């Protein structure tokens, strides 16, 4: 019965036919052009390497990338409810699970597009502006700049991926895009505070908190995180949270009575 | 086979917390009919329709569409259905055409030619490539009808489809629904409280009030019994009092003399009045409209 790909195509159409999507992508490109430029003006010695520039600009712009992905995720389900189009969407010969999956896939595709765009632009601009080969203080000695940068961006993406899952769940559960965006961004910006308040060094239970594990970049410097946790442990905790978020989203979406 | 109902509601009940919105509704909708679903505001029409298309769960009972339970075989059951539930909300940032493409992709076997055909049918040719946010209510309603009939469903469910349409649009919709029904054998289930509209459009109606089905009746046989049956007839005369005294079984209604007589008796009565020197200004057939019957049945005012 039909082709799942056409559902994803529909969801993509609803993302990319909107002006705001292109505004967001435009902002992402511009910011990734400007930050290496600014950085090159400050860098008087000309010793900075490409990778330093890429990593520095991505630490800024990944915030934007996450915010934009969260906005798309939050609107994906909640938008259908607030527009009233959910009534037309759910009376097609498709199970609700598949419809929700198509929405989730389109959100993930958007976040990947943002990430590739961000990495691509900042790599391009940085390679034009910087040629220095100074040993970076950011890198682990002995690692190539390219590998480190890619790993760094992968860690950032994991962070984004979890934040987007939270936004997607909130959007499905509360059907309110604003609330989902607000809460997801709140978690994104305050997880540092939670980490300092509830450090696994002080409380053993804190190592089961999601906040402790969302930022994996610390594992690029050392194998053991705060309180003796390891990368494997962090990934396992994130996976459990992720599965729970998805299970809640799917359960609620399937069971929900769609009324005006 | 022919008379296997397209939709079967079997003791359908909808409860939300402790409130019962629809109570034990059992209804068979035969194929190839325009079937009206009447009820005052808040009667439970939209709630019933939501259950029929699987938007809300059914608390008790089951609904079968073309023999498939909407609970157990949702996808098969709903593939026979096209619907508008309440207002036809569309993606405002897409054009009408993109909206139709969107829904066409979700169903199998809808060609580009079919989309064009449907656009023509609902008369949106000139505006189909405009964004839906620039559409008027009636145009959105037309687009709603277009998405509902795109896949030639066996059952078309329309919740207050004439809402927002101009007389021309209502007329076209009515003609089109009749055409669909009689040429393609589509069963049309329309809910409305526009009774005169329903009277013109429907073959049968079900009347629901406070979540309970109170009557199901056919509207077709009303015209069949015209020859010999007694018809309520009104005479407009200059001296109603005198007329009343001559005619037995007559009543005075809004300065009109009414009585229930057959066709031949109408002529006789007229002759008697004229012979008695009463001037007859007019003779009318007093049909009790569906509206009057409906108000009588539902008791008029209380919103349940
Ligand atoms: N989610 C809900 N929770 C509680 N009550 C509800 C809910 N949805 C509808 N109702 C109630 O159910 C009743 C039936 O509503 P419904 O929308 O089915 O009426 P309707 O026949 O379509 O009326 P209208 O002609 O105004 O469209 C109303 O009394 C309404 O208040
Ligand atoms: Mg209604």
Tab-separated table of C-alpha atoms in Angstrom, chain A residues 1-3 5-7 9-11 13-19 79-80 82-96 98-99 103 255-260, chain B residues 14-16 50 53-57 74-76 78-79 81-94 98-99 101-103 105-108 131 144 147-148 151:
chain	number	residue	atom	x	y	z
A	1	UNK	CA	0.000	0.000	0.000
A	2	UNK	CA	1.773	3.053	-1.260
A	3	UNK	CA	5.334	3.958	-0.720
A	5	UNK	CA	9.139	7.408	0.616
A	6	UNK	CA	6.234	9.513	-0.647
A	7	UNK	CA	5.235	10.239	2.946
A	9	UNK	CA	8.540	13.522	0.413
A	10	UNK	CA	5.322	15.124	1.674
A	11	UNK	CA	6.906	16.045	4.978
A	13	UNK	CA	7.603	19.541	0.982
A	14	UNK	CA	5.971	20.972	4.093
A	15	UNK	CA	9.392	21.929	5.458
A	16	UNK	CA	11.032	23.354	2.349
A	17	UNK	CA	8.020	25.132	0.876
A	18	UNK	CA	8.044	27.503	3.788
A	19	UNK	CA	9.965	30.750	3.623
A	79	UNK	CA	1.832	22.414	13.455
A	80	UNK	CA	-0.538	19.852	11.976
A	82	UNK	CA	-2.732	23.894	15.174
A	83	UNK	CA	-3.446	24.150	11.432
A	84	UNK	CA	-6.162	21.510	11.743
A	85	UNK	CA	-4.627	19.567	8.866
A	86	UNK	CA	-4.022	16.581	11.131
A	87	UNK	CA	-7.630	15.585	10.443
A	88	UNK	CA	-6.898	15.253	6.751
A	89	UNK	CA	-3.540	13.617	7.301
A	90	UNK	CA	-4.747	10.816	9.553
A	91	UNK	CA	-7.662	9.678	7.404
A	92	UNK	CA	-5.413	8.223	4.738
A	93	UNK	CA	-4.618	4.543	4.387
A	94	UNK	CA	-1.510	4.849	6.509
A	95	UNK	CA	-1.047	3.842	10.101
A	96	UNK	CA	-0.360	6.620	12.548
A	98	UNK	CA	4.168	5.394	9.791
A	99	UNK	CA	2.935	8.952	9.538
A	103	UNK	CA	7.695	13.194	10.206
A	255	UNK	CA	-3.673	6.671	21.132
A	256	UNK	CA	-4.675	10.283	20.801
A	257	UNK	CA	-8.255	11.268	20.019
A	258	UNK	CA	-8.112	13.935	17.359
A	259	UNK	CA	-10.757	16.480	18.207
A	260	UNK	CA	-10.905	20.163	17.450
B	14	UNK	CA	-18.419	7.436	22.680
B	15	UNK	CA	-17.618	8.388	26.232
B	16	UNK	CA	-15.248	11.139	27.265
B	50	UNK	CA	-14.698	11.359	13.747
B	53	UNK	CA	-12.827	7.883	9.996
B	54	UNK	CA	-10.755	6.700	12.915
B	55	UNK	CA	-9.818	10.114	14.271
B	56	UNK	CA	-11.173	9.221	17.683
B	57	UNK	CA	-11.496	5.890	19.360
B	74	UNK	CA	-8.048	0.784	9.707
B	75	UNK	CA	-5.980	1.079	6.553
B	76	UNK	CA	-8.247	-1.047	4.370
B	78	UNK	CA	-10.268	4.062	5.439
B	79	UNK	CA	-8.971	3.613	1.903
B	81	UNK	CA	-13.353	6.820	2.476
B	82	UNK	CA	-12.939	10.421	1.453
B	83	UNK	CA	-13.887	12.988	4.028
B	84	UNK	CA	-14.045	16.529	5.258
B	85	UNK	CA	-14.356	16.734	9.012
B	86	UNK	CA	-15.572	20.148	10.092
B	87	UNK	CA	-13.715	22.975	8.385
B	88	UNK	CA	-11.532	22.000	5.464
B	89	UNK	CA	-8.211	23.206	6.811
B	90	UNK	CA	-5.402	22.978	4.306
B	91	UNK	CA	-1.721	23.821	4.336
B	92	UNK	CA	-1.945	27.572	3.925
B	93	UNK	CA	1.639	28.037	2.814
B	94	UNK	CA	1.177	25.594	-0.060
B	98	UNK	CA	0.441	21.308	-3.895
B	99	UNK	CA	-2.139	20.418	-1.274
B	101	UNK	CA	-0.426	16.565	-4.692
B	102	UNK	CA	0.261	16.043	-1.007
B	103	UNK	CA	-2.882	14.010	-0.463
B	105	UNK	CA	0.848	10.931	-2.769
B	106	UNK	CA	-0.695	9.322	0.264
B	107	UNK	CA	-2.993	7.175	-1.840
B	108	UNK	CA	-2.320	4.804	-4.686
B	131	UNK	CA	-1.397	29.819	-2.100
B	144	UNK	CA	-11.694	20.295	0.684
B	147	UNK	CA	-9.152	16.265	-1.752
B	148	UNK	CA	-12.011	14.117	-0.522
B	151	UNK	CA	-9.275	8.756	-5.024
